[in-house]
Amino acid sequence: MDRTRLRRGGGIAAGALLLSTTLAASTAATPAAGIGDRYFPDYGNPGYDVAHYDLRLDYEPATDLLAGTATIDATATQDLPHFSLDFLLDVESVRVNGEPATHRSNDHKLTVVPARPVAAGRRLTAVVRYADTPSQITRHGTTAWWRTREGAVVVGEPESAWWWFPSNDHPRDKATFDVRVTVPEGLQVVSNGVLTDTTVHNGRVRYTWRETAPQATYLATMAIGRYQVRTARMSDGLPVVTAYDTDLGDDLAAARASLERTGEIVEWESELFGRYPFTSTGGIATAAGIRFALETQTRPVYSPRFFRRGPNTYIVAHEIAHQWFGNSVSVADWSDIWLNEGFATYTEWMWSEDEGEGTVRELADWVYHLHPADDEFWQVPPGDLGAGRLFAPAVYQRGALAVHALRAEVGDAAFFEILRTWLAEHRYGNASIAEFIAHAEAVSGAELKPLFDAWLFTKGRPEAAVAEEAGINP
Ligand code: ARG
Ligand code: ZN
Protein backbone atom coordinates (compact mmCIF):
# COMPACT_ATOMS: atom_id res chain seq x y z
CA MET A 1 0.00 0.00 0.00
CA ASP A 2 1.47 3.32 -0.83
CA ARG A 3 0.75 6.55 0.89
CA THR A 4 -0.82 8.23 -2.11
CA ARG A 5 -3.52 5.66 -2.30
CA LEU A 6 -4.27 5.76 1.42
CA ARG A 7 -4.41 9.54 1.38
CA ARG A 8 -6.96 9.51 -1.35
CA GLY A 9 -9.07 6.88 0.30
CA GLY A 10 -11.76 5.10 -1.62
CA GLY A 11 -13.20 6.87 -4.61
CA ILE A 12 -16.24 4.68 -4.57
CA ALA A 13 -18.21 5.92 -1.54
CA ALA A 14 -21.75 4.57 -1.83
CA GLY A 15 -20.90 1.33 -3.58
CA ALA A 16 -18.11 0.40 -1.19
CA LEU A 17 -19.99 -1.64 1.33
CA LEU A 18 -21.98 -3.53 -1.25
CA LEU A 19 -18.82 -4.13 -3.24
CA SER A 20 -16.85 -5.57 -0.36
CA THR A 21 -19.50 -8.16 0.44
CA THR A 22 -19.96 -9.07 -3.23
CA LEU A 23 -16.21 -9.42 -3.64
CA ALA A 24 -15.77 -11.50 -0.52
CA ALA A 25 -18.39 -13.92 -1.76
CA SER A 26 -17.21 -14.14 -5.33
CA THR A 27 -13.40 -14.06 -5.05
CA ALA A 28 -13.47 -17.18 -2.90
CA ALA A 29 -14.20 -19.23 -6.02
CA THR A 30 -11.50 -17.56 -8.11
CA PRO A 31 -8.12 -19.29 -7.93
CA ALA A 32 -5.55 -17.08 -9.70
CA ALA A 33 -5.00 -13.37 -9.10
CA GLY A 34 -3.18 -12.93 -12.39
CA ILE A 35 -3.00 -14.40 -15.87
CA GLY A 36 -0.58 -17.08 -14.71
CA ASP A 37 2.91 -15.73 -15.42
CA ARG A 38 5.72 -17.74 -13.86
CA TYR A 39 7.73 -14.70 -12.70
CA PHE A 40 4.88 -12.25 -12.12
CA PRO A 41 1.94 -14.33 -10.91
CA ASP A 42 -0.31 -11.33 -10.23
CA TYR A 43 0.26 -9.53 -13.58
CA GLY A 44 -2.57 -9.63 -16.12
CA ASN A 45 -5.95 -11.14 -15.45
CA PRO A 46 -7.82 -14.28 -16.38
CA GLY A 47 -11.35 -14.51 -17.76
CA TYR A 48 -11.39 -12.15 -20.71
CA ASP A 49 -9.56 -11.26 -23.89
CA VAL A 50 -9.09 -7.62 -24.93
CA ALA A 51 -9.43 -6.75 -28.63
CA HIS A 52 -9.05 -2.98 -28.49
CA TYR A 53 -8.13 -0.09 -26.19
CA ASP A 54 -9.52 3.35 -26.93
CA LEU A 55 -7.82 5.97 -24.76
CA ARG A 56 -9.12 9.55 -24.67
CA LEU A 57 -6.84 11.50 -22.41
CA ASP A 58 -6.12 15.04 -21.38
CA TYR A 59 -2.75 15.99 -19.94
CA GLU A 60 -1.65 19.14 -18.15
CA PRO A 61 2.17 19.19 -17.86
CA ALA A 62 2.23 21.99 -15.27
CA THR A 63 0.29 19.94 -12.72
CA ASP A 64 0.93 16.45 -14.08
CA LEU A 65 -2.80 15.85 -14.14
CA LEU A 66 -3.79 13.03 -16.47
CA ALA A 67 -7.53 12.61 -16.93
CA GLY A 68 -9.69 10.75 -19.35
CA THR A 69 -11.60 7.71 -20.40
CA ALA A 70 -10.42 4.27 -21.43
CA THR A 71 -12.84 2.09 -23.36
CA ILE A 72 -11.79 -1.53 -23.26
CA ASP A 73 -13.40 -3.78 -25.80
CA ALA A 74 -13.08 -7.40 -24.70
CA THR A 75 -14.74 -10.81 -24.79
CA ALA A 76 -15.41 -12.82 -21.65
CA THR A 77 -13.74 -16.22 -21.80
CA GLN A 78 -15.53 -17.42 -18.68
CA ASP A 79 -18.56 -16.32 -16.68
CA LEU A 80 -17.55 -13.10 -14.94
CA PRO A 81 -19.42 -11.99 -11.83
CA HIS A 82 -16.41 -9.67 -11.43
CA PHE A 83 -13.08 -9.12 -13.17
CA SER A 84 -9.88 -7.17 -12.67
CA LEU A 85 -7.71 -4.80 -14.64
CA ASP A 86 -4.17 -3.67 -13.84
CA PHE A 87 -4.05 0.03 -12.97
CA LEU A 88 -2.57 2.39 -10.40
CA LEU A 89 -4.43 5.63 -11.00
CA ASP A 90 -7.48 6.89 -9.15
CA VAL A 91 -10.69 5.79 -10.85
CA GLU A 92 -13.85 7.90 -10.89
CA SER A 93 -16.29 5.48 -12.45
CA VAL A 94 -16.59 2.27 -14.39
CA ARG A 95 -19.40 1.19 -16.68
CA VAL A 96 -19.69 -2.29 -18.09
CA ASN A 97 -21.78 -3.01 -21.17
CA GLY A 98 -23.45 0.35 -20.77
CA GLU A 99 -24.38 0.05 -17.10
CA PRO A 100 -22.72 1.50 -14.00
CA ALA A 101 -20.49 -0.98 -12.21
CA THR A 102 -18.88 -0.91 -8.78
CA HIS A 103 -15.11 -0.84 -8.54
CA ARG A 104 -12.32 -1.03 -6.01
CA SER A 105 -8.62 -0.29 -6.27
CA ASN A 106 -6.04 -2.28 -4.39
CA ASP A 107 -2.33 -2.05 -5.21
CA HIS A 108 -2.12 -2.42 -9.01
CA LYS A 109 -5.51 -4.08 -9.36
CA LEU A 110 -8.78 -2.42 -10.27
CA THR A 111 -11.56 -4.87 -9.49
CA VAL A 112 -14.89 -4.35 -11.19
CA VAL A 113 -18.27 -5.84 -10.36
CA PRO A 114 -20.70 -5.35 -13.25
CA ALA A 115 -24.36 -4.78 -12.45
CA ARG A 116 -24.97 -8.08 -14.19
CA PRO A 117 -22.39 -10.84 -14.62
CA VAL A 118 -20.93 -11.14 -18.10
CA ALA A 119 -21.44 -14.63 -19.49
CA ALA A 120 -18.65 -16.61 -21.13
CA GLY A 121 -18.37 -15.78 -24.82
CA ARG A 122 -20.14 -12.42 -24.48
CA ARG A 123 -18.81 -8.99 -25.34
CA LEU A 124 -17.40 -7.07 -22.38
CA THR A 125 -17.09 -3.32 -22.90
CA ALA A 126 -15.63 -1.52 -19.91
CA VAL A 127 -15.53 2.27 -19.80
CA VAL A 128 -13.19 3.55 -17.11
CA ARG A 129 -13.07 7.25 -16.24
CA TYR A 130 -10.06 8.41 -14.27
CA ALA A 131 -7.97 11.38 -13.18
CA ASP A 132 -4.71 11.36 -11.26
CA THR A 133 -1.13 12.59 -11.09
CA PRO A 134 0.96 9.62 -12.29
CA SER A 135 4.28 11.03 -11.04
CA GLN A 136 3.11 10.64 -7.44
CA ILE A 137 2.85 6.88 -7.67
CA THR A 138 5.69 4.35 -7.57
CA ARG A 139 5.60 0.57 -7.42
CA HIS A 140 8.45 -1.81 -6.62
CA GLY A 141 10.52 1.36 -6.23
CA THR A 142 9.99 2.26 -9.85
CA THR A 143 7.83 4.19 -12.26
CA ALA A 144 7.20 4.17 -15.99
CA TRP A 145 6.03 7.80 -15.90
CA TRP A 146 8.94 10.14 -16.63
CA ARG A 147 8.25 13.82 -16.41
CA THR A 148 10.23 16.16 -18.59
CA ARG A 149 10.55 19.94 -18.50
CA GLU A 150 7.43 20.43 -20.58
CA GLY A 151 5.74 17.05 -20.63
CA ALA A 152 6.16 13.38 -19.86
CA VAL A 153 6.97 10.08 -21.48
CA VAL A 154 5.72 6.67 -20.42
CA VAL A 155 8.12 3.79 -20.85
CA GLY A 156 8.86 0.71 -18.79
CA GLU A 157 9.11 -3.07 -18.94
CA PRO A 158 7.37 -5.14 -17.78
CA GLU A 159 5.44 -2.47 -15.85
CA SER A 160 4.31 0.50 -17.91
CA ALA A 161 0.57 0.56 -18.66
CA TRP A 162 -0.28 0.77 -14.93
CA TRP A 163 0.65 4.46 -14.93
CA TRP A 164 -1.59 5.58 -17.75
CA PHE A 165 -4.39 3.21 -18.71
CA PRO A 166 -6.26 0.27 -17.18
CA SER A 167 -5.40 -2.95 -18.98
CA ASN A 168 -4.99 -6.68 -18.99
CA ASP A 169 -1.30 -6.14 -18.45
CA HIS A 170 0.44 -9.15 -19.90
CA PRO A 171 1.95 -9.75 -23.36
CA ARG A 172 -0.36 -12.75 -23.74
CA ASP A 173 -3.32 -10.40 -24.24
CA LYS A 174 -2.46 -8.13 -27.17
CA ALA A 175 -4.89 -5.64 -28.65
CA THR A 176 -5.13 -2.77 -31.11
CA PHE A 177 -4.96 0.83 -29.86
CA ASP A 178 -6.42 4.26 -30.47
CA VAL A 179 -4.67 6.88 -28.35
CA ARG A 180 -6.08 10.41 -28.38
CA VAL A 181 -4.40 12.95 -26.14
CA THR A 182 -5.19 16.62 -25.63
CA VAL A 183 -2.39 18.93 -24.45
CA PRO A 184 -1.71 22.68 -24.34
CA GLU A 185 -1.16 24.13 -27.81
CA GLY A 186 2.49 24.19 -28.82
CA LEU A 187 3.20 20.75 -27.42
CA GLN A 188 3.31 17.50 -29.37
CA VAL A 189 2.11 14.01 -28.51
CA VAL A 190 3.80 11.04 -30.14
CA SER A 191 2.49 7.52 -29.70
CA ASN A 192 2.48 4.21 -31.58
CA GLY A 193 1.39 3.68 -35.18
CA VAL A 194 0.16 6.51 -37.35
CA LEU A 195 -1.15 9.97 -36.59
CA THR A 196 -4.70 10.01 -37.91
CA ASP A 197 -5.83 13.42 -36.70
CA THR A 198 -4.65 16.70 -35.19
CA THR A 199 -7.26 19.17 -34.02
CA VAL A 200 -6.72 22.54 -32.37
CA HIS A 201 -9.50 23.83 -30.16
CA ASN A 202 -9.63 26.47 -27.40
CA GLY A 203 -5.87 26.74 -26.99
CA ARG A 204 -5.43 23.01 -26.76
CA VAL A 205 -4.36 20.49 -29.35
CA ARG A 206 -5.58 16.95 -29.72
CA TYR A 207 -3.49 14.20 -31.35
CA THR A 208 -4.94 10.87 -32.39
CA TRP A 209 -2.64 7.90 -32.97
CA ARG A 210 -3.69 4.48 -34.17
CA GLU A 211 -1.90 1.14 -34.02
CA THR A 212 -3.77 -1.48 -36.02
CA ALA A 213 -1.55 -4.49 -35.35
CA PRO A 214 -1.90 -6.39 -32.07
CA GLN A 215 0.23 -4.69 -29.44
CA ALA A 216 1.29 -5.86 -25.98
CA THR A 217 0.35 -3.40 -23.24
CA TYR A 218 3.97 -2.63 -22.22
CA LEU A 219 4.69 -1.64 -25.83
CA ALA A 220 2.19 1.21 -25.79
CA THR A 221 3.85 4.57 -25.26
CA MET A 222 3.09 8.24 -25.28
CA ALA A 223 5.59 11.08 -25.36
CA ILE A 224 4.34 14.56 -24.57
CA GLY A 225 6.47 17.67 -24.90
CA ARG A 226 8.16 19.90 -27.42
CA TYR A 227 9.44 17.69 -30.20
CA GLN A 228 10.85 18.12 -33.68
CA VAL A 229 8.84 15.53 -35.57
CA ARG A 230 9.79 14.26 -39.01
CA THR A 231 7.71 11.93 -41.16
CA ALA A 232 9.61 10.30 -44.00
CA ARG A 233 8.52 7.46 -46.29
CA MET A 234 10.34 4.27 -47.03
CA SER A 235 10.49 3.18 -50.68
CA ASP A 236 7.41 0.98 -50.13
CA GLY A 237 5.51 3.91 -48.58
CA LEU A 238 5.87 2.88 -44.93
CA PRO A 239 5.87 6.04 -42.77
CA VAL A 240 8.96 6.63 -40.61
CA VAL A 241 8.08 8.99 -37.77
CA THR A 242 11.05 10.25 -35.76
CA ALA A 243 10.65 12.67 -32.87
CA TYR A 244 13.37 14.60 -31.04
CA ASP A 245 12.83 16.37 -27.76
CA THR A 246 13.96 19.97 -28.29
CA ASP A 247 15.70 19.78 -24.89
CA LEU A 248 18.21 17.22 -26.17
CA GLY A 249 20.81 19.97 -26.48
CA ASP A 250 24.26 18.56 -27.24
CA ASP A 251 22.78 15.08 -27.74
CA LEU A 252 20.44 16.16 -30.54
CA ALA A 253 22.84 15.87 -33.48
CA ALA A 254 23.96 12.35 -32.55
CA ALA A 255 20.37 11.31 -31.85
CA ARG A 256 19.39 12.47 -35.33
CA ALA A 257 22.38 10.77 -36.97
CA SER A 258 21.24 7.54 -35.31
CA LEU A 259 17.44 7.57 -35.57
CA GLU A 260 17.47 8.91 -39.12
CA ARG A 261 18.92 5.54 -40.13
CA THR A 262 15.82 3.72 -38.85
CA GLY A 263 14.29 3.17 -42.30
CA GLU A 264 17.54 1.74 -43.65
CA ILE A 265 17.80 -0.59 -40.63
CA VAL A 266 14.19 -1.74 -41.08
CA GLU A 267 15.04 -2.64 -44.70
CA TRP A 268 18.23 -4.46 -43.73
CA GLU A 269 16.48 -6.46 -40.98
CA SER A 270 13.55 -7.28 -43.30
CA GLU A 271 16.03 -9.08 -45.54
CA LEU A 272 17.23 -11.15 -42.60
CA PHE A 273 13.96 -11.80 -40.81
CA GLY A 274 11.21 -11.49 -43.41
CA ARG A 275 8.57 -8.83 -43.97
CA TYR A 276 8.47 -6.03 -41.37
CA PRO A 277 5.37 -6.76 -39.25
CA PHE A 278 3.94 -3.25 -38.81
CA THR A 279 2.59 -0.41 -40.94
CA SER A 280 4.82 2.34 -39.58
CA THR A 281 8.19 2.73 -37.90
CA GLY A 282 10.33 5.45 -36.35
CA GLY A 283 11.58 6.38 -32.92
CA ILE A 284 11.41 8.89 -30.09
CA ALA A 285 14.55 10.51 -28.69
CA THR A 286 13.48 11.76 -25.29
CA ALA A 287 15.31 14.12 -22.97
CA ALA A 288 13.83 12.27 -19.97
CA GLY A 289 16.17 10.81 -17.38
CA ILE A 290 15.70 7.21 -18.44
CA ARG A 291 18.78 5.02 -18.71
CA PHE A 292 17.48 2.57 -21.28
CA ALA A 293 15.74 2.28 -24.59
CA LEU A 294 12.51 0.41 -25.10
CA GLU A 295 11.17 -1.17 -28.26
CA THR A 296 7.70 0.43 -27.92
CA GLN A 297 5.76 -0.78 -30.93
CA THR A 298 6.69 0.90 -34.22
CA ARG A 299 8.33 3.71 -32.25
CA PRO A 300 11.07 2.83 -29.79
CA VAL A 301 11.95 5.34 -27.08
CA TYR A 302 15.64 6.15 -26.64
CA SER A 303 17.39 7.62 -23.63
CA PRO A 304 19.65 10.58 -24.48
CA ARG A 305 22.50 8.68 -22.82
CA PHE A 306 22.89 6.51 -25.91
CA PHE A 307 23.91 9.55 -27.94
CA ARG A 308 26.19 11.28 -25.45
CA ARG A 309 29.36 10.07 -27.12
CA GLY A 310 28.17 10.36 -30.70
CA PRO A 311 25.84 8.46 -33.03
CA ASN A 312 24.81 4.97 -31.97
CA THR A 313 23.09 2.87 -34.60
CA TYR A 314 23.55 -0.32 -32.57
CA ILE A 315 20.78 0.66 -30.21
CA VAL A 316 18.57 1.39 -33.22
CA ALA A 317 19.36 -2.02 -34.75
CA HIS A 318 18.56 -3.55 -31.36
CA GLU A 319 15.21 -1.85 -30.82
CA ILE A 320 14.12 -2.39 -34.43
CA ALA A 321 15.02 -6.10 -34.15
CA HIS A 322 12.55 -6.25 -31.26
CA GLN A 323 9.76 -5.30 -33.66
CA TRP A 324 10.08 -8.89 -34.89
CA PHE A 325 11.50 -10.48 -31.73
CA GLY A 326 9.25 -9.38 -28.89
CA ASN A 327 6.62 -7.22 -30.53
CA SER A 328 5.28 -9.32 -33.38
CA VAL A 329 6.29 -12.58 -31.71
CA SER A 330 5.86 -11.89 -28.01
CA VAL A 331 6.88 -13.85 -24.96
CA ALA A 332 4.25 -16.29 -23.71
CA ASP A 333 5.66 -15.77 -20.24
CA TRP A 334 8.15 -13.23 -18.90
CA SER A 335 10.55 -16.12 -18.26
CA ASP A 336 10.87 -16.34 -22.08
CA ILE A 337 12.63 -12.94 -22.24
CA TRP A 338 15.70 -14.48 -23.95
CA LEU A 339 13.52 -14.73 -27.08
CA ASN A 340 13.54 -10.92 -27.06
CA GLU A 341 16.94 -9.85 -25.77
CA GLY A 342 19.11 -12.68 -27.10
CA PHE A 343 17.99 -12.07 -30.67
CA ALA A 344 17.98 -8.27 -30.47
CA THR A 345 21.56 -8.35 -29.18
CA TYR A 346 22.65 -10.85 -31.81
CA THR A 347 21.17 -8.49 -34.42
CA GLU A 348 23.50 -5.77 -33.11
CA TRP A 349 26.42 -8.11 -33.76
CA MET A 350 25.23 -8.74 -37.31
CA TRP A 351 24.78 -4.99 -37.83
CA SER A 352 28.33 -4.43 -36.59
CA GLU A 353 29.67 -6.89 -39.13
CA ASP A 354 27.56 -5.34 -41.89
CA GLU A 355 28.87 -1.90 -40.98
CA GLY A 356 32.42 -3.19 -41.40
CA GLU A 357 33.16 -3.01 -37.67
CA GLY A 358 33.65 -6.05 -35.41
CA THR A 359 32.49 -9.30 -36.99
CA VAL A 360 29.93 -11.54 -35.28
CA ARG A 361 32.68 -14.05 -34.62
CA GLU A 362 34.95 -11.43 -33.05
CA LEU A 363 32.15 -10.17 -30.85
CA ALA A 364 31.20 -13.68 -29.69
CA ASP A 365 34.83 -14.33 -28.88
CA TRP A 366 35.12 -11.06 -27.04
CA VAL A 367 32.03 -11.65 -24.86
CA TYR A 368 33.09 -15.18 -23.97
CA HIS A 369 36.48 -13.97 -22.76
CA LEU A 370 35.28 -10.71 -21.27
CA HIS A 371 33.81 -12.64 -18.37
CA PRO A 372 36.23 -15.06 -16.66
CA ALA A 373 34.82 -18.50 -15.83
CA ASP A 374 34.37 -17.59 -12.16
CA ASP A 375 32.53 -14.35 -12.97
CA GLU A 376 29.08 -13.96 -11.45
CA PHE A 377 27.94 -13.24 -15.03
CA TRP A 378 27.92 -16.97 -15.82
CA GLN A 379 25.76 -17.79 -12.79
CA VAL A 380 22.70 -16.28 -14.44
CA PRO A 381 21.20 -18.66 -17.02
CA PRO A 382 19.46 -16.57 -19.73
CA GLY A 383 16.74 -19.20 -20.14
CA ASP A 384 15.71 -18.91 -16.50
CA LEU A 385 16.78 -15.57 -15.09
CA GLY A 386 14.33 -15.12 -12.24
CA ALA A 387 11.84 -12.28 -11.87
CA GLY A 388 14.30 -9.86 -10.29
CA ARG A 389 16.91 -10.30 -13.03
CA LEU A 390 14.85 -9.98 -16.19
CA PHE A 391 17.40 -7.60 -17.73
CA ALA A 392 20.60 -9.03 -16.30
CA PRO A 393 23.60 -8.58 -18.66
CA ALA A 394 23.51 -12.35 -19.19
CA VAL A 395 20.23 -12.28 -21.11
CA TYR A 396 21.79 -9.90 -23.63
CA GLN A 397 25.37 -11.12 -23.95
CA ARG A 398 25.20 -14.80 -23.05
CA GLY A 399 21.79 -14.75 -24.75
CA ALA A 400 23.42 -13.63 -28.00
CA LEU A 401 26.13 -16.29 -27.56
CA ALA A 402 23.34 -18.88 -27.46
CA VAL A 403 22.02 -17.59 -30.79
CA HIS A 404 25.55 -17.67 -32.17
CA ALA A 405 26.02 -21.26 -30.97
CA LEU A 406 22.83 -22.26 -32.78
CA ARG A 407 24.03 -20.66 -36.01
CA ALA A 408 27.43 -22.36 -35.76
CA GLU A 409 25.74 -25.72 -35.17
CA VAL A 410 23.16 -25.67 -37.99
CA GLY A 411 24.89 -23.41 -40.54
CA ASP A 412 23.72 -20.17 -42.12
CA ALA A 413 21.04 -21.56 -44.42
CA ALA A 414 19.21 -23.51 -41.70
CA PHE A 415 19.77 -20.71 -39.16
CA PHE A 416 18.01 -18.03 -41.23
CA GLU A 417 15.34 -20.53 -42.27
CA ILE A 418 14.69 -21.20 -38.57
CA LEU A 419 14.36 -17.48 -37.84
CA ARG A 420 12.12 -16.65 -40.80
CA THR A 421 9.74 -19.56 -40.32
CA TRP A 422 9.60 -18.92 -36.58
CA LEU A 423 8.66 -15.28 -37.12
CA ALA A 424 6.14 -16.12 -39.84
CA GLU A 425 4.46 -18.91 -37.89
CA HIS A 426 4.06 -16.89 -34.69
CA ARG A 427 3.47 -13.49 -36.28
CA TYR A 428 1.35 -11.30 -33.94
CA GLY A 429 1.23 -14.16 -31.42
CA ASN A 430 3.08 -15.45 -28.39
CA ALA A 431 5.67 -18.17 -28.04
CA SER A 432 7.97 -19.82 -25.51
CA ILE A 433 11.64 -20.82 -25.43
CA ALA A 434 10.61 -24.48 -25.40
CA GLU A 435 8.66 -23.92 -28.62
CA PHE A 436 11.66 -22.19 -30.18
CA ILE A 437 13.95 -25.11 -29.39
CA ALA A 438 11.42 -27.59 -30.81
CA HIS A 439 11.06 -25.42 -33.91
CA ALA A 440 14.83 -25.14 -34.43
CA GLU A 441 15.16 -28.90 -34.13
CA ALA A 442 12.29 -29.51 -36.57
CA VAL A 443 13.67 -27.13 -39.22
CA SER A 444 17.32 -28.20 -38.93
CA GLY A 445 16.83 -31.87 -38.15
CA ALA A 446 19.54 -31.48 -35.51
CA GLU A 447 19.36 -32.48 -31.86
CA LEU A 448 19.74 -29.14 -30.12
CA LYS A 449 18.78 -29.75 -26.51
CA PRO A 450 22.39 -30.16 -25.30
CA LEU A 451 23.41 -26.92 -26.99
CA PHE A 452 20.56 -24.90 -25.45
CA ASP A 453 21.08 -26.58 -22.07
CA ALA A 454 24.67 -25.41 -22.08
CA TRP A 455 24.06 -21.85 -23.27
CA LEU A 456 20.65 -21.07 -21.78
CA PHE A 457 19.93 -23.22 -18.79
CA THR A 458 23.16 -24.20 -17.07
CA LYS A 459 24.96 -22.08 -14.51
CA GLY A 460 28.65 -21.60 -15.21
CA ARG A 461 30.63 -20.81 -18.34
CA PRO A 462 30.22 -23.43 -21.08
CA GLU A 463 33.34 -25.59 -21.40
CA ALA A 464 36.09 -24.85 -23.92
CA ALA A 465 34.93 -27.73 -26.14
CA VAL A 466 31.37 -26.37 -26.19
CA ALA A 467 32.67 -22.88 -26.95
CA GLU A 468 34.81 -24.22 -29.79
CA GLU A 469 31.76 -25.80 -31.39
CA ALA A 470 30.17 -22.36 -31.29
CA GLY A 471 33.10 -21.00 -33.30
CA ILE A 472 34.75 -19.34 -30.30
CA ASN A 473 38.51 -19.52 -29.75
CA PRO A 474 38.56 -21.04 -26.26
N1 ARG B 1 13.71 -4.23 -23.70
C1 ARG B 1 14.57 -3.14 -23.33
C2 ARG B 1 15.76 -3.17 -24.24
O1 ARG B 1 15.83 -3.87 -25.14
C3 ARG B 1 15.00 -3.27 -21.93
C4 ARG B 1 14.35 -2.38 -20.98
C5 ARG B 1 15.01 -2.47 -19.64
N2 ARG B 1 14.22 -1.82 -18.67
C6 ARG B 1 14.72 -1.18 -17.64
N3 ARG B 1 13.91 -0.60 -16.82
N4 ARG B 1 16.01 -1.12 -17.45
O2 ARG B 1 16.74 -2.57 -24.15
ZN1 ZN C 1 16.29 -5.30 -25.90
XYZ file of C-alpha atoms and ligand atoms in Angstrom, residues 156-157 218 292-295 315 318-319 322 341 344 391 396, ligand 1:
27
model
C 8.859 0.707 -18.794
C 9.112 -3.071 -18.944
C 3.966 -2.626 -22.225
C 17.479 2.570 -21.283
C 15.739 2.285 -24.594
C 12.515 0.411 -25.104
C 11.165 -1.169 -28.259
C 20.785 0.664 -30.208
C 18.562 -3.554 -31.359
C 15.205 -1.851 -30.822
C 12.552 -6.248 -31.257
C 16.935 -9.855 -25.773
C 17.978 -8.270 -30.469
C 17.402 -7.604 -17.734
C 21.791 -9.902 -23.626
N 13.714 -4.228 -23.704
C 14.568 -3.137 -23.325
C 15.759 -3.172 -24.239
O 15.834 -3.866 -25.143
C 15.003 -3.269 -21.926
C 14.352 -2.376 -20.977
C 15.014 -2.465 -19.644
N 14.220 -1.821 -18.670
C 14.723 -1.182 -17.639
N 13.909 -0.603 -16.821
N 16.007 -1.125 -17.454
O 16.743 -2.565 -24.152
